[in-house]
Amino acid sequence: MVKHTLTVLVENKAGVAARVTGLFTRRGFNIDSINAAITDKPDISRLTIVITSEKEGGERQLEQITKQLNKLIDVIKISDITAYDSIERELVLIKVDATPEQRTEILQIVEIFRARIVDLAAGSMIIEVTGAEDKIAAILTMLADFGIKEVARTGKVAMIRGAKTL
Amino acid sequence: MTGSEAILKGLEVEGVEVVFGYPGGAVLPLYDAIYDSNLRHVLVRHEQGAAHAADGYARVTGRVGVCIATSGPGATNLVTGIANAYMDSIPVVAITGQVPTTAIGNDAFQEINITGITLPITKHSYLIKQAEEIPHVIREAFYIASTGRKGPVLIDLPKDVQVEAFDLDERDFTRPVKLRGYKPTVKGHALQIKKAATLIEGAKKPVIYAGGGVIASGASKELIELAELIGAPVTTTLMGIGAFPINHLLSLGMVGMHGTKYANYAICDADLILAVGVRFDDRVATDPSQFAKDAKVIHIDIDPAEIGKVIIPDVPIVGDAKNILRALIDRLIDSRFDYSEWFNVVRGWKEAYPLRYNPEDGLKPQYIIEKINELAPDAIITTEVGQNQMWAAQYFKYSEPRTFITSGGLGTMGYGLPAAIGAKVGAPDRTVIDISGDGSFMMKCQEIATAVEGNIPIKVMILNNQYLGMVRQWQELFYDRRYSFTDIHSRTDFVKLAEAFGAVGMRVTKLKEVVPALKRAFEIDEVVVIDFRIEREENVYPMVQAGAPLDEIIEPKTVPENVFPTCEKEALEVE
């Protein structure tokens, strides 16, 4: 089982995400996360797709998908950056049950993970945390004991370290 | 100028002379504009026919075929035709009407998300939201359809955009297309070409395996030149038929599931495969693990996604076949090649294992094709799908590209008749013959009306065995002769049916009637349908079972065979 991170620059046009994801669904791949937003150039969007190849021959299929993605007219550039040393981040909002007695304990966890409390109500709070996958997983585990009511994740974004660009 | 007028202007600028279509509510404004234009419009009787006719036209002329349908059911009826063009990389532009932009997404009458439906079967698609987009969309659509690995492009055109007036800058129709995400590689990589040349020089038993890409690229001349220069035998795929003249000394005919025995043996025995414009599909690389297992493989293709998809080549070269073959010729022109030993082995197989059938035993489809070949050697042949297709591929002697028009990838029954209409429109001076089966004929027989009313005198030869013959053949061989729903013995009278449409119908039941009927068919300038009542259970041979290696060949027992002494391979006998 190998996790792959693909970064894709696409034309900022209607239907592009459907064209891209269609190539995965056709081959029965499940997308772990997908993030899409415009870049500094308003006519270009950047997608970050995280995919797990678990089937036999999955690696070869993924290579085929990458090649097919490259063929899409609206895809400008695609890289599988899995093998590169890269910065990977995800932003997560977590709404947890928090009675007044539990707040201090949660606050400690939040500090340790360098997260932030962005909303506080009588019985709950929303925590914003940014980080790589293992950090997100760790804080979610810690907060699970208090009762997680809701989670919203942006999906991973990533960028290769150093001067190299897409 | 209105959107509709802009569409027609765009088609004119692109050099479109004919469109195949069917009107409807959502294309009323477009058809209103067509009414006043010089554009030739062929009215089909079902939109699928329009897509296939555009596809057939494109295959014969090498130009982009255009079809038009209305929204909703009109658009969905195009889908099979678009998929067919996609699978065989045929340049087609499909224009569909759409409900007004204000109604899109509201489940309006005859609304369907056709760009969504065709997403996986188009090279690209557009939903036009404003008339001012039309010039660059038309330009891009034709450019995308006809460059790189060719394919269908769909333009979805809402009804309000068709009537929208806008200020047209005519220069927009001729501006160079700039697509930063689309830059097909045309020229082969010099280093790879050098490596390929070295492999060719070092080979002892080379085989050229050529496909539809050679025809798409217009590289037949280069293919022949290279084959003659190095003296390597050439086999083609179904899609590559015509790319290399069948009567050429170096020709091995078709390879694969129903390929010639000698082509399949040559592939199995080769030490070098020069694959040009092919995709190692499962009808050829029936068992990829065994395919040319002792051979080095050079794979030339314009589509980088085909490289390594089935077979991992030793030398991949991405680019246009014509350019790359020319570069190879230039590089090899001063080299000396002597493959005479290999050539003799291959020639031995060719002599020992010709395509064969027993002509004595009733009215045989192979005999009919041979007679068609004798009487109309320069004809363009279209086919349906199944046994008729394979016999047409095996027994007609194709000597030039774009003369064998067949649904290869999708395998669409009903393709041949509308494709013949498109072919005849594209090549009005050629005899165009649809080799059909009784099953396939029924799938699109309404298009006989299109041919009759449009004065498009095609000739339809129904090889009528009253079976869905190819499926029956598989049932005979692999399903214990349990002919589940393939016996379509029916009272449908194809002669009367042809006559009902205003065509000339004939029936042939005996061997001696074949030639006179064909002669008459080719003499008269009318649409002709001949119902040949062939031997019901004639099979297509040779045959390689799906998934089996290419040298495990099933052959008929009923026809004698001279066994060539140097060949150790045993044919598996059945029947």
Coordinates of C-alpha atoms in Angstrom, one line a residue, chain B residues 58-59 62 87-91 148-150 209-220 223 235-244 254-255 275-281 284 299-302 319-322 325 401-402 404 406 408-409:
Chain B
A58 CA -13.2 11.1 -41.5
R59 CA -11.6 7.7 -42.0
G62 CA -8.5 12.0 -43.4
M87 CA -11.8 4.1 -29.3
D88 CA -10.4 4.3 -32.8
S89 CA -8.9 7.8 -32.5
I90 CA -11.0 9.3 -35.3
P91 CA -11.3 13.1 -35.7
G148 CA -1.8 14.5 -31.8
R149 CA -3.8 11.3 -31.1
K150 CA -6.9 12.2 -33.0
Y209 CA 3.8 -4.6 -36.4
A210 CA 1.8 -1.7 -37.8
G211 CA -1.5 -0.3 -36.7
G212 CA -4.1 2.5 -37.1
G213 CA -1.5 5.1 -36.1
V214 CA 0.2 4.6 -39.5
I215 CA -3.0 5.4 -41.3
A216 CA -3.8 8.4 -39.0
S217 CA -0.3 9.7 -39.6
G218 CA -0.3 9.1 -43.3
A219 CA 2.8 7.1 -43.0
S220 CA 2.2 4.2 -45.4
L223 CA 6.3 2.2 -43.7
T235 CA 1.9 -7.5 -40.2
T236 CA -0.9 -5.1 -39.5
T237 CA -3.6 -4.9 -36.9
L238 CA -7.2 -4.8 -37.9
M239 CA -7.0 -1.0 -37.7
G240 CA -3.8 -1.0 -39.7
I241 CA -5.2 -2.9 -42.7
G242 CA -4.4 -1.0 -45.8
A243 CA -1.3 0.7 -44.3
F244 CA 0.8 -1.9 -46.0
M254 CA -3.4 -9.3 -40.2
V255 CA -2.1 -10.4 -36.8
A275 CA 5.5 -1.6 -33.3
V276 CA 4.2 1.5 -35.1
G277 CA 1.0 3.2 -34.1
V278 CA -0.4 0.2 -32.3
R279 CA -1.6 -0.3 -28.7
F280 CA -1.0 -4.1 -28.1
D281 CA -4.7 -4.5 -27.5
V284 CA -3.4 -8.9 -30.7
H299 CA 7.2 1.1 -29.7
I300 CA 6.4 4.2 -31.7
D301 CA 3.3 6.0 -30.8
I302 CA 2.1 9.6 -30.6
G319 CA 5.9 11.1 -31.8
D320 CA 4.3 11.0 -35.2
A321 CA 4.8 7.8 -37.1
K322 CA 5.6 9.5 -40.4
L325 CA 9.8 6.3 -39.7
P401 CA -4.8 3.1 -46.6
R402 CA -8.3 4.4 -45.8
F404 CA -10.9 -0.6 -44.9
T406 CA -14.2 -0.8 -39.5
G408 CA -12.0 -1.8 -34.2
G409 CA -11.9 -0.7 -30.5

